[in-house]
Amino acid sequence: MTGEIGQLALCLSLALSLVMAIAGLAGARANSGLARDVALHAAMGLFAFVALAFGALVFAFVTSDFSVLDVAQNSHTAKPLIYKITGAWGNHEGSMLLWVFVLAVYTAAIAFARRGGAQLTSAALGVQGLLAAAFLLFILFTSDPFLRLDPPPFEGAGLNPLLQDPGLAMHPPMLYAGYVGLSAAFAYAAAALITGRADASWARAARPFMLAAWIALTLGITLGSWWAYYDLGWGGFWFWDPVENASLMPWLVATALLHSALATERTGAFRAWTLLLAIAGFSLSLIGTFLVRSGVLTSVHSFANDPERGVYILALIFAAIGGALALFAWRAPKLQGGAAFEPVSRETALLLNNLLLAAAAATVFIGTLYPLVLDSLWGIRISVGPPYFAITFAPVFAALLLLVPLGPQLSWRKADLGAAFRALSPALGVAAVAGLLVLAFAAAPALQAACACALATWVIAAGIIQISGRWRARTMSFGACASALAHAGLGVTLLGIVGATAWKSEALDVLKPGQTMQVAQYALRLDNVERVQGPNYFADRADISVQTHGRTIATIAPEKRSYPVEGQAVSDTAIRTTGYEDLYVALGDDRGGGAWVIRAYVNPLAPFIWFGGAFMALGGLASLFGRLRRSVAAASPNAALAE
Amino acid sequence: MNQRKRRRLAFAAALFIAAAGGAALVLTALRDNVLYFYSPSDVAARHIEPGVAFRIGGLVQQGSVAHGPGATVRFVVTDGKSRVPVEYTGVLPDLFHEGRGVVAAGSLDGSGEFNATEVLAKHDERYMPPEVVDALKRAGRWKEGEGTAR
């Protein structure tokens, strides 16, 4: 029954999205109140029915309804409840439904907030309706999650054990909230072009959605990086894997968009460029979806190899990007320029920020797509790895970080560079000291690490100066906190990356119970290895005592789990963290006679990588909160009277 | 030429120089830092200099995995036609098994043995890495539907 309810809800959603597209676009052109009301109600209806369909799928997974093909292929009765729920999006069909669900949430938010006036909202809903219809068609025709299986099997095939992890509960929904949230910025930009009102108002209207999407994307990438770190099979916190790059590109462009839109709102500068970034950000989300979902890449993210799906998404990408760019080419020449600004000003700083972010995104884009192009045109199989990105991405981003502290110190239109440097001189001093300390005391490779540490310290110290300056001048605002936090977060992440790559210690040994191995300052003694039983797996668990100076300070227990249903083994690493350093231990193969391979790392500063991501997200939240508070204050009758 | 136009021209010039510099950087980086993928037959057919990094992929030959000394592992990668012995020191990925697909990155030593710095198993349990499927197809050892069977 649930299957049919879900299927029906999806069909109704498709109808509603088409109604919303037509009514929304008609309402924007014809200035008809009725059409606009229809679009608003269709948005709420779309949300309700997609939520119903998504709920039906989760229900089918929770109740192990194996008459639904998707459940039979990806679930199992022995799975713990949490993995039955999260398993709903741990497969291609379910993850596409999650994609559309997030789109429906943003659409409802646009209809609910009605920012930027009735006409702009109506046009934005029309664009969202087109996107929703395209993706609902994709689901219904190529990836139906509610296909029936007759007769139903007694047991499902299970979920890839690598995905049976709490990370699956948080990482995909958060990443999608970011990816798909960029559709709101895209819809507002297209709406501004459609209505011919491509001034600052659309950027102001779309700002909360851009911020929400950026925060979610930041957290989604951070969570993904953390998951890839503690899960041994996935290659560490960042691997320049195409799937990781697919999420990094929209993040870089969304970051540029947030900064460029700031200038557009404030002085009307970069109007055309901000529109282009809004289009590019969501286009990269679509390209990311294509890369991950079409099966052109192999990773644990690509659930199925179905060329038909890839072709459909590719066509969708061309339609969306092509349509938006055509609209842009048609309307952009009529755009007026903003107010003039001096070469030394906040606008110039934002311009440089945008150039560098766009260049960084371009290097990632080329490095990610070059192998695909080479393979599809000439059948040459290559891979572009970390060395390429170290040469191209790293210098561009280093230049960006060098300039980051200056931006908030410069005023709009015309600024005083000398005053900015005077304000930042303590940060410069601290950064120099940090670099010299690293050169003096740290092990090789020192020069690169010293530069990176100095850069990170420079950014963090500048953030502190910014906040303390505002505090003393009693001009503290959410906006000031936002940029200081987000910028400092970049520095914190950089420190973590330097620590975890330059100062990593690694040890690999074969131990029998009672034997000890050394990694950095820790001695690890294997106490014993025993067979333990989990809910749907059995595992070999090694009990290891962590000792420093002959004293046991902790015991940790890495496992090697075997999932009989899926016929796969998974390492469950043990991490002991002090907040500034991780001891990371994984259990390897059984070498017979009670001997086991044990691999251990000490990763100094590694937790900073994710703390930095959290700081950036907090910065985004501060900005969002300040923005919404101002909107509410502006809408209240008292404020109107006061003006 | 008014000031606005002059500024736009300067901006366009700066953009062009930045783009050209970036393109040069990217092209050099791509030329020197890509890893080619070869099947065991490719390795046999072409003469690859020792020390040149590349990736190799195929099936782990049944019965070829030998452990020791220490954490060193030796195994043979095959595509049914040719064989390449591989040596790797480290913890093998969870998906590594005899008879299954594997991709390793590293270089040949003087004796023709492949010293792997990395053994990849970033693929789903359900199917082979596409490179390996491709290598097996070229060697004529691929049966349709093989990788999708559980």
mmCIF file of N, CA, C and O in Angstrom, chain A residues 74 157 160 232 234 239 241 298-300 302-303 305 337-338 341 351 355 363 366 370 380-385 387-388 391-392 508 510 560 566-571 588-589 591 597 599, chain B residues 4 7-8 11 15 25-26 29-30 33-37 55 67-73 88-92 94-95 100 118 120-131 134 150:
data_model
loop_
_atom_site.group_PDB
_atom_site.id
_atom_site.type_symbol
_atom_site.label_atom_id
_atom_site.label_comp_id
_atom_site.label_asym_id
_atom_site.label_seq_id
_atom_site.Cartn_x
_atom_site.Cartn_y
_atom_site.Cartn_z
ATOM 1 N N ASN A 74 18.312 -3.004 -1.264
ATOM 2 C CA ASN A 74 19.198 -2.193 -0.434
ATOM 3 C C ASN A 74 18.969 -2.287 1.058
ATOM 4 O O ASN A 74 19.528 -1.505 1.802
ATOM 5 N N ALA A 157 18.706 -7.677 0.155
ATOM 6 C CA ALA A 157 20.113 -7.922 -0.177
ATOM 7 C C ALA A 157 21.069 -7.149 0.729
ATOM 8 O O ALA A 157 22.270 -7.351 0.673
ATOM 9 N N ASN A 160 25.393 -1.738 1.589
ATOM 10 C CA ASN A 160 26.855 -1.718 1.614
ATOM 11 C C ASN A 160 27.352 -1.346 3.012
ATOM 12 O O ASN A 160 27.038 -0.275 3.515
ATOM 13 N N LEU A 232 38.424 3.954 7.358
ATOM 14 C CA LEU A 232 39.725 3.675 6.760
ATOM 15 C C LEU A 232 39.654 3.526 5.245
ATOM 16 O O LEU A 232 40.523 3.974 4.519
ATOM 17 N N TRP A 234 38.259 4.995 2.908
ATOM 18 C CA TRP A 234 37.942 6.085 2.016
ATOM 19 C C TRP A 234 39.071 7.062 1.779
ATOM 20 O O TRP A 234 38.852 8.118 1.197
ATOM 21 N N PHE A 239 40.951 13.734 -0.537
ATOM 22 C CA PHE A 239 41.709 12.879 -1.429
ATOM 23 C C PHE A 239 41.731 13.420 -2.846
ATOM 24 O O PHE A 239 42.276 12.816 -3.735
ATOM 25 N N ASP A 241 39.375 13.305 -4.681
ATOM 26 C CA ASP A 241 38.542 12.383 -5.415
ATOM 27 C C ASP A 241 37.526 13.194 -6.214
ATOM 28 O O ASP A 241 37.048 14.218 -5.737
ATOM 29 N N THR A 298 33.698 6.089 -10.507
ATOM 30 C CA THR A 298 33.461 4.982 -9.612
ATOM 31 C C THR A 298 33.835 5.392 -8.219
ATOM 32 O O THR A 298 34.935 5.832 -7.972
ATOM 33 N N SER A 299 32.929 5.247 -7.334
ATOM 34 C CA SER A 299 33.230 5.449 -5.929
ATOM 35 C C SER A 299 32.051 4.892 -5.193
ATOM 36 O O SER A 299 31.079 4.453 -5.792
ATOM 37 N N VAL A 300 32.136 4.930 -3.901
ATOM 38 C CA VAL A 300 31.040 4.401 -3.101
ATOM 39 C C VAL A 300 29.791 5.266 -3.275
ATOM 40 O O VAL A 300 28.705 4.889 -2.917
ATOM 41 N N SER A 302 28.624 6.297 -6.273
ATOM 42 C CA SER A 302 27.869 5.969 -7.477
ATOM 43 C C SER A 302 27.229 4.614 -7.267
ATOM 44 O O SER A 302 27.890 3.595 -7.267
ATOM 45 N N PHE A 303 25.921 4.633 -7.084
ATOM 46 C CA PHE A 303 25.246 3.408 -6.685
ATOM 47 C C PHE A 303 24.966 2.493 -7.866
ATOM 48 O O PHE A 303 24.799 1.317 -7.714
ATOM 49 N N ASN A 305 25.286 1.836 -12.392
ATOM 50 C CA ASN A 305 25.807 2.238 -13.691
ATOM 51 C C ASN A 305 24.709 2.160 -14.715
ATOM 52 O O ASN A 305 24.471 1.129 -15.307
ATOM 53 N N GLY A 337 25.458 49.947 -14.651
ATOM 54 C CA GLY A 337 26.604 49.776 -13.781
ATOM 55 C C GLY A 337 26.310 50.340 -12.403
ATOM 56 O O GLY A 337 25.391 51.138 -12.235
ATOM 57 N N GLY A 338 27.102 49.898 -11.430
ATOM 58 C CA GLY A 338 26.896 50.393 -10.074
ATOM 59 C C GLY A 338 27.671 51.679 -9.857
ATOM 60 O O GLY A 338 28.228 52.263 -10.791
ATOM 61 N N PHE A 341 33.995 53.059 -7.836
ATOM 62 C CA PHE A 341 34.793 52.865 -6.628
ATOM 63 C C PHE A 341 36.263 53.041 -6.946
ATOM 64 O O PHE A 341 36.692 52.888 -8.096
ATOM 65 N N LEU A 351 36.384 42.035 -5.417
ATOM 66 C CA LEU A 351 36.669 41.656 -6.802
ATOM 67 C C LEU A 351 37.809 40.640 -6.845
ATOM 68 O O LEU A 351 37.729 39.602 -7.521
ATOM 69 N N LEU A 355 37.810 36.820 -8.169
ATOM 70 C CA LEU A 355 38.714 36.325 -9.208
ATOM 71 C C LEU A 355 39.448 35.084 -8.722
ATOM 72 O O LEU A 355 39.542 34.079 -9.436
ATOM 73 N N THR A 363 40.482 25.554 -11.589
ATOM 74 C CA THR A 363 41.530 24.523 -11.531
ATOM 75 C C THR A 363 40.928 23.182 -11.113
ATOM 76 O O THR A 363 41.288 22.136 -11.653
ATOM 77 N N ILE A 366 38.889 21.736 -14.107
ATOM 78 C CA ILE A 366 39.725 21.136 -15.151
ATOM 79 C C ILE A 366 40.304 19.812 -14.671
ATOM 80 O O ILE A 366 40.250 18.796 -15.371
ATOM 81 N N TYR A 370 39.045 16.736 -16.916
ATOM 82 C CA TYR A 370 40.047 16.367 -17.920
ATOM 83 C C TYR A 370 40.123 14.848 -18.138
ATOM 84 O O TYR A 370 40.076 14.384 -19.283
ATOM 85 N N ILE A 380 41.765 7.124 -23.408
ATOM 86 C CA ILE A 380 42.968 7.061 -22.572
ATOM 87 C C ILE A 380 42.542 7.204 -21.118
ATOM 88 O O ILE A 380 41.842 8.140 -20.761
ATOM 89 N N ARG A 381 42.952 6.245 -20.317
ATOM 90 C CA ARG A 381 42.546 6.305 -18.915
ATOM 91 C C ARG A 381 43.680 6.856 -18.070
ATOM 92 O O ARG A 381 44.754 6.294 -17.992
ATOM 93 N N ILE A 382 43.416 8.019 -17.468
ATOM 94 C CA ILE A 382 44.410 8.599 -16.582
ATOM 95 C C ILE A 382 43.707 9.000 -15.293
ATOM 96 O O ILE A 382 42.484 9.014 -15.221
ATOM 97 N N SER A 383 44.485 9.344 -14.289
ATOM 98 C CA SER A 383 43.877 9.945 -13.117
ATOM 99 C C SER A 383 44.700 11.156 -12.728
ATOM 100 O O SER A 383 45.912 11.178 -12.888
ATOM 101 N N VAL A 384 44.000 12.196 -12.300
ATOM 102 C CA VAL A 384 44.652 13.416 -11.856
ATOM 103 C C VAL A 384 44.612 13.403 -10.338
ATOM 104 O O VAL A 384 43.543 13.347 -9.754
ATOM 105 N N GLY A 385 45.777 13.409 -9.736
ATOM 106 C CA GLY A 385 45.816 13.219 -8.286
ATOM 107 C C GLY A 385 46.252 14.457 -7.534
ATOM 108 O O GLY A 385 46.334 15.552 -8.101
ATOM 109 N N PRO A 387 49.104 15.728 -6.624
ATOM 110 C CA PRO A 387 50.192 16.622 -7.076
ATOM 111 C C PRO A 387 49.691 17.750 -7.972
ATOM 112 O O PRO A 387 50.121 18.891 -7.844
ATOM 113 N N TYR A 388 48.718 17.444 -8.871
ATOM 114 C CA TYR A 388 48.166 18.476 -9.747
ATOM 115 C C TYR A 388 47.536 19.584 -8.921
ATOM 116 O O TYR A 388 47.772 20.771 -9.169
ATOM 117 N N ILE A 391 49.892 21.906 -7.135
ATOM 118 C CA ILE A 391 50.540 22.916 -7.975
ATOM 119 C C ILE A 391 49.579 24.028 -8.378
ATOM 120 O O ILE A 391 49.944 25.191 -8.438
ATOM 121 N N THR A 392 48.311 23.664 -8.658
ATOM 122 C CA THR A 392 47.391 24.663 -9.196
ATOM 123 C C THR A 392 46.491 25.289 -8.139
ATOM 124 O O THR A 392 46.420 26.507 -8.018
ATOM 125 N N LEU A 508 53.682 0.820 11.199
ATOM 126 C CA LEU A 508 53.000 -0.365 10.703
ATOM 127 C C LEU A 508 53.762 -1.557 11.250
ATOM 128 O O LEU A 508 54.979 -1.622 11.122
ATOM 129 N N VAL A 510 53.498 -5.979 12.768
ATOM 130 C CA VAL A 510 52.737 -7.197 12.998
ATOM 131 C C VAL A 510 52.940 -7.575 14.460
ATOM 132 O O VAL A 510 54.072 -7.800 14.891
ATOM 133 N N LYS A 560 37.743 -5.243 13.079
ATOM 134 C CA LYS A 560 37.601 -5.621 11.674
ATOM 135 C C LYS A 560 36.288 -6.380 11.596
ATOM 136 O O LYS A 560 36.161 -7.464 12.152
ATOM 137 N N GLU A 566 26.122 -9.119 3.335
ATOM 138 C CA GLU A 566 26.700 -8.453 2.181
ATOM 139 C C GLU A 566 28.011 -9.103 1.738
ATOM 140 O O GLU A 566 28.554 -8.751 0.698
ATOM 141 N N GLY A 567 28.546 -10.013 2.570
ATOM 142 C CA GLY A 567 29.786 -10.687 2.226
ATOM 143 C C GLY A 567 30.961 -9.737 2.121
ATOM 144 O O GLY A 567 31.764 -9.801 1.201
ATOM 145 N N GLN A 568 31.066 -8.831 3.061
ATOM 146 C CA GLN A 568 32.100 -7.807 2.972
ATOM 147 C C GLN A 568 32.671 -7.516 4.356
ATOM 148 O O GLN A 568 31.979 -7.603 5.359
ATOM 149 N N ALA A 569 33.946 -7.168 4.369
ATOM 150 C CA ALA A 569 34.594 -6.814 5.627
ATOM 151 C C ALA A 569 34.845 -5.307 5.663
ATOM 152 O O ALA A 569 35.099 -4.693 4.636
ATOM 153 N N VAL A 570 34.756 -4.717 6.840
ATOM 154 C CA VAL A 570 34.970 -3.285 6.994
ATOM 155 C C VAL A 570 35.797 -3.052 8.244
ATOM 156 O O VAL A 570 35.538 -3.655 9.289
ATOM 157 N N SER A 571 36.805 -2.184 8.131
ATOM 158 C CA SER A 571 37.603 -1.844 9.309
ATOM 159 C C SER A 571 36.934 -0.732 10.075
ATOM 160 O O SER A 571 36.487 0.250 9.495
ATOM 161 N N GLY A 588 44.575 -4.567 10.891
ATOM 162 C CA GLY A 588 44.726 -5.101 9.543
ATOM 163 C C GLY A 588 44.452 -6.598 9.480
ATOM 164 O O GLY A 588 43.577 -7.108 10.187
ATOM 165 N N ASP A 589 45.229 -7.306 8.640
ATOM 166 C CA ASP A 589 44.968 -8.727 8.415
ATOM 167 C C ASP A 589 45.423 -9.596 9.573
ATOM 168 O O ASP A 589 46.328 -9.254 10.324
ATOM 169 N N ARG A 591 47.539 -12.543 10.506
ATOM 170 C CA ARG A 591 48.680 -13.216 9.891
ATOM 171 C C ARG A 591 48.880 -14.635 10.414
ATOM 172 O O ARG A 591 49.901 -15.261 10.181
ATOM 173 N N VAL A 597 48.280 -7.549 11.774
ATOM 174 C CA VAL A 597 48.858 -6.312 11.251
ATOM 175 C C VAL A 597 48.147 -5.145 11.925
ATOM 176 O O VAL A 597 46.916 -5.107 11.978
ATOM 177 N N ARG A 599 48.113 -0.860 12.070
ATOM 178 C CA ARG A 599 48.604 0.381 11.491
ATOM 179 C C ARG A 599 48.190 1.520 12.411
ATOM 180 O O ARG A 599 47.040 1.607 12.826
ATOM 181 N N ARG B 4 36.121 55.546 -16.583
ATOM 182 C CA ARG B 4 35.434 54.277 -16.437
ATOM 183 C C ARG B 4 35.924 53.266 -17.466
ATOM 184 O O ARG B 4 36.196 52.104 -17.148
ATOM 185 N N ARG B 7 39.422 52.098 -16.728
ATOM 186 C CA ARG B 7 39.452 51.119 -15.641
ATOM 187 C C ARG B 7 39.001 49.757 -16.147
ATOM 188 O O ARG B 7 39.577 48.725 -15.796
ATOM 189 N N ARG B 8 37.987 49.773 -16.997
ATOM 190 C CA ARG B 8 37.494 48.500 -17.534
ATOM 191 C C ARG B 8 38.567 47.817 -18.363
ATOM 192 O O ARG B 8 38.748 46.602 -18.273
ATOM 193 N N PHE B 11 41.112 46.357 -16.152
ATOM 194 C CA PHE B 11 40.568 45.157 -15.521
ATOM 195 C C PHE B 11 40.593 43.985 -16.499
ATOM 196 O O PHE B 11 41.008 42.876 -16.155
ATOM 197 N N LEU B 15 42.637 40.549 -16.094
ATOM 198 C CA LEU B 15 41.928 39.282 -16.162
ATOM 199 C C LEU B 15 42.589 38.365 -17.183
ATOM 200 O O LEU B 15 42.796 37.180 -16.940
ATOM 201 N N LEU B 25 49.879 27.384 -15.956
ATOM 202 C CA LEU B 25 50.097 26.610 -14.723
ATOM 203 C C LEU B 25 49.363 25.273 -14.807
ATOM 204 O O LEU B 25 49.928 24.207 -14.533
ATOM 205 N N VAL B 26 48.098 25.342 -15.212
ATOM 206 C CA VAL B 26 47.266 24.144 -15.268
ATOM 207 C C VAL B 26 47.824 23.149 -16.277
ATOM 208 O O VAL B 26 47.918 21.953 -16.012
ATOM 209 N N ALA B 29 50.959 21.532 -14.996
ATOM 210 C CA ALA B 29 50.615 20.615 -13.911
ATOM 211 C C ALA B 29 49.988 19.353 -14.472
ATOM 212 O O ALA B 29 50.278 18.245 -14.020
ATOM 213 N N LEU B 30 49.132 19.503 -15.490
ATOM 214 C CA LEU B 30 48.481 18.331 -16.071
ATOM 215 C C LEU B 30 49.481 17.455 -16.796
ATOM 216 O O LEU B 30 49.405 16.240 -16.765
ATOM 217 N N ASN B 33 51.691 15.655 -13.990
ATOM 218 C CA ASN B 33 51.140 15.037 -12.787
ATOM 219 C C ASN B 33 49.930 14.158 -12.999
ATOM 220 O O ASN B 33 49.132 13.979 -12.099
ATOM 221 N N VAL B 34 49.785 13.608 -14.195
ATOM 222 C CA VAL B 34 48.699 12.649 -14.336
ATOM 223 C C VAL B 34 49.284 11.245 -14.268
ATOM 224 O O VAL B 34 50.437 11.015 -14.608
ATOM 225 N N LEU B 35 48.487 10.335 -13.768
ATOM 226 C CA LEU B 35 48.896 8.943 -13.716
ATOM 227 C C LEU B 35 48.158 8.196 -14.815
ATOM 228 O O LEU B 35 46.943 8.234 -14.881
ATOM 229 N N TYR B 36 48.906 7.508 -15.693
ATOM 230 C CA TYR B 36 48.262 6.704 -16.721
ATOM 231 C C TYR B 36 47.859 5.366 -16.136
ATOM 232 O O TYR B 36 48.445 4.885 -15.166
ATOM 233 N N PHE B 37 46.813 4.812 -16.718
ATOM 234 C CA PHE B 37 46.338 3.516 -16.270
ATOM 235 C C PHE B 37 46.729 2.458 -17.307
ATOM 236 O O PHE B 37 46.456 2.605 -18.490
ATOM 237 N N ARG B 55 49.306 3.648 -12.837
ATOM 238 C CA ARG B 55 48.382 2.779 -12.119
ATOM 239 C C ARG B 55 48.171 1.511 -12.915
ATOM 240 O O ARG B 55 48.159 1.524 -14.140
ATOM 241 N N HIS B 67 51.990 -13.203 2.292
ATOM 242 C CA HIS B 67 52.265 -12.195 3.304
ATOM 243 C C HIS B 67 53.690 -12.316 3.825
ATOM 244 O O HIS B 67 54.271 -13.371 3.834
ATOM 245 N N GLY B 68 54.233 -11.192 4.276
ATOM 246 C CA GLY B 68 55.502 -11.183 4.968
ATOM 247 C C GLY B 68 56.674 -10.907 4.060
ATOM 248 O O GLY B 68 56.539 -10.989 2.844
ATOM 249 N N PRO B 69 57.814 -10.493 4.600
ATOM 250 C CA PRO B 69 58.023 -10.309 6.041
ATOM 251 C C PRO B 69 57.349 -9.037 6.534
ATOM 252 O O PRO B 69 57.155 -8.111 5.751
ATOM 253 N N GLY B 70 57.026 -8.999 7.811
ATOM 254 C CA GLY B 70 56.393 -7.816 8.375
ATOM 255 C C GLY B 70 55.051 -7.569 7.720
ATOM 256 O O GLY B 70 54.272 -8.497 7.517
ATOM 257 N N ALA B 71 54.792 -6.330 7.374
ATOM 258 C CA ALA B 71 53.498 -5.966 6.797
ATOM 259 C C ALA B 71 53.543 -5.966 5.274
ATOM 260 O O ALA B 71 52.654 -5.439 4.625
ATOM 261 N N THR B 72 54.583 -6.552 4.685
ATOM 262 C CA THR B 72 54.697 -6.579 3.228
ATOM 263 C C THR B 72 53.800 -7.668 2.640
ATOM 264 O O THR B 72 53.679 -8.752 3.208
ATOM 265 N N VAL B 73 53.159 -7.348 1.545
ATOM 266 C CA VAL B 73 52.303 -8.310 0.867
ATOM 267 C C VAL B 73 52.731 -8.394 -0.589
ATOM 268 O O VAL B 73 53.048 -7.385 -1.202
ATOM 269 N N TYR B 88 53.602 -4.687 -1.956
ATOM 270 C CA TYR B 88 52.985 -3.557 -1.250
ATOM 271 C C TYR B 88 53.218 -3.720 0.237
ATOM 272 O O TYR B 88 53.112 -4.816 0.778
ATOM 273 N N THR B 89 53.585 -2.628 0.901
ATOM 274 C CA THR B 89 53.738 -2.660 2.347
ATOM 275 C C THR B 89 52.672 -1.768 2.962
ATOM 276 O O THR B 89 52.652 -0.565 2.696
ATOM 277 N N GLY B 90 51.794 -2.370 3.716
ATOM 278 C CA GLY B 90 50.735 -1.581 4.334
ATOM 279 C C GLY B 90 49.515 -2.432 4.575
ATOM 280 O O GLY B 90 49.540 -3.641 4.365
ATOM 281 N N VAL B 91 48.470 -1.793 5.030
ATOM 282 C CA VAL B 91 47.224 -2.502 5.280
ATOM 283 C C VAL B 91 46.410 -2.496 3.989
ATOM 284 O O VAL B 91 46.151 -1.448 3.413
ATOM 285 N N LEU B 92 46.027 -3.681 3.547
ATOM 286 C CA LEU B 92 45.241 -3.772 2.321
ATOM 287 C C LEU B 92 43.821 -3.295 2.591
ATOM 288 O O LEU B 92 43.310 -3.457 3.690
ATOM 289 N N ASP B 94 39.768 -3.140 2.659
ATOM 290 C CA ASP B 94 38.845 -4.193 3.057
ATOM 291 C C ASP B 94 38.313 -4.995 1.875
ATOM 292 O O ASP B 94 37.954 -6.149 2.016
ATOM 293 N N LEU B 95 38.248 -4.351 0.728
ATOM 294 C CA LEU B 95 37.643 -5.022 -0.431
ATOM 295 C C LEU B 95 38.646 -5.876 -1.191
ATOM 296 O O LEU B 95 38.323 -6.469 -2.208
ATOM 297 N N ARG B 100 39.368 -10.920 -7.145
ATOM 298 C CA ARG B 100 38.573 -9.712 -7.341
ATOM 299 C C ARG B 100 39.410 -8.608 -7.978
ATOM 300 O O ARG B 100 40.626 -8.694 -8.026
ATOM 301 N N GLU B 118 50.221 2.458 -3.162
ATOM 302 C CA GLU B 118 48.819 2.620 -2.799
ATOM 303 C C GLU B 118 48.023 1.519 -3.479
ATOM 304 O O GLU B 118 48.229 1.237 -4.648
ATOM 305 N N LEU B 120 44.159 0.631 -4.236
ATOM 306 C CA LEU B 120 42.853 1.283 -4.152
ATOM 307 C C LEU B 120 41.739 0.265 -4.182
ATOM 308 O O LEU B 120 41.800 -0.715 -4.909
ATOM 309 N N ALA B 121 40.745 0.523 -3.394
ATOM 310 C CA ALA B 121 39.522 -0.258 -3.491
ATOM 311 C C ALA B 121 38.382 0.696 -3.211
ATOM 312 O O ALA B 121 37.569 0.489 -2.342
ATOM 313 N N LYS B 122 38.360 1.794 -3.964
ATOM 314 C CA LYS B 122 37.316 2.783 -3.724
ATOM 315 C C LYS B 122 36.070 2.456 -4.515
ATOM 316 O O LYS B 122 35.306 3.332 -4.831
ATOM 317 N N HIS B 123 35.915 1.231 -4.853
ATOM 318 C CA HIS B 123 34.732 0.872 -5.632
ATOM 319 C C HIS B 123 33.747 0.131 -4.757
ATOM 320 O O HIS B 123 34.091 -0.457 -3.748
ATOM 321 N N ASP B 124 32.523 0.157 -5.191
ATOM 322 C CA ASP B 124 31.460 -0.528 -4.504
ATOM 323 C C ASP B 124 31.694 -2.020 -4.620
ATOM 324 O O ASP B 124 32.251 -2.507 -5.591
ATOM 325 N N GLU B 125 31.213 -2.749 -3.626
ATOM 326 C CA GLU B 125 31.325 -4.195 -3.630
ATOM 327 C C GLU B 125 30.633 -4.810 -4.847
ATOM 328 O O GLU B 125 31.037 -5.831 -5.367
ATOM 329 N N ARG B 126 29.591 -4.144 -5.353
ATOM 330 C CA ARG B 126 28.755 -4.762 -6.359
ATOM 331 C C ARG B 126 29.409 -4.829 -7.733
ATOM 332 O O ARG B 126 29.023 -5.605 -8.562
ATOM 333 N N TYR B 127 30.343 -3.937 -8.010
ATOM 334 C CA TYR B 127 30.900 -3.986 -9.351
ATOM 335 C C TYR B 127 32.399 -3.704 -9.338
ATOM 336 O O TYR B 127 32.967 -3.269 -8.354
ATOM 337 N N MET B 128 33.000 -3.962 -10.456
ATOM 338 C CA MET B 128 34.436 -3.777 -10.619
ATOM 339 C C MET B 128 34.733 -2.315 -10.902
ATOM 340 O O MET B 128 33.896 -1.607 -11.425
ATOM 341 N N PRO B 129 35.960 -1.882 -10.655
ATOM 342 C CA PRO B 129 36.333 -0.559 -11.150
ATOM 343 C C PRO B 129 36.254 -0.577 -12.675
ATOM 344 O O PRO B 129 36.622 -1.575 -13.299
ATOM 345 N N PRO B 130 35.745 0.486 -13.297
ATOM 346 C CA PRO B 130 35.583 0.475 -14.764
ATOM 347 C C PRO B 130 36.892 0.237 -15.494
ATOM 348 O O PRO B 130 36.917 -0.383 -16.558
ATOM 349 N N GLU B 131 38.017 0.702 -14.900
ATOM 350 C CA GLU B 131 39.312 0.482 -15.544
ATOM 351 C C GLU B 131 39.595 -1.008 -15.662
ATOM 352 O O GLU B 131 40.110 -1.477 -16.677
ATOM 353 N N ASP B 134 37.436 -2.648 -18.236
ATOM 354 C CA ASP B 134 37.968 -2.289 -19.539
ATOM 355 C C ASP B 134 39.183 -3.139 -19.886
ATOM 356 O O ASP B 134 39.312 -3.671 -20.989
ATOM 357 N N ARG B 150 26.196 -11.019 -7.376
ATOM 358 C CA ARG B 150 26.671 -10.962 -6.001
ATOM 359 C C ARG B 150 27.242 -12.292 -5.594
ATOM 360 O O ARG B 150 26.565 -13.273 -5.647
#
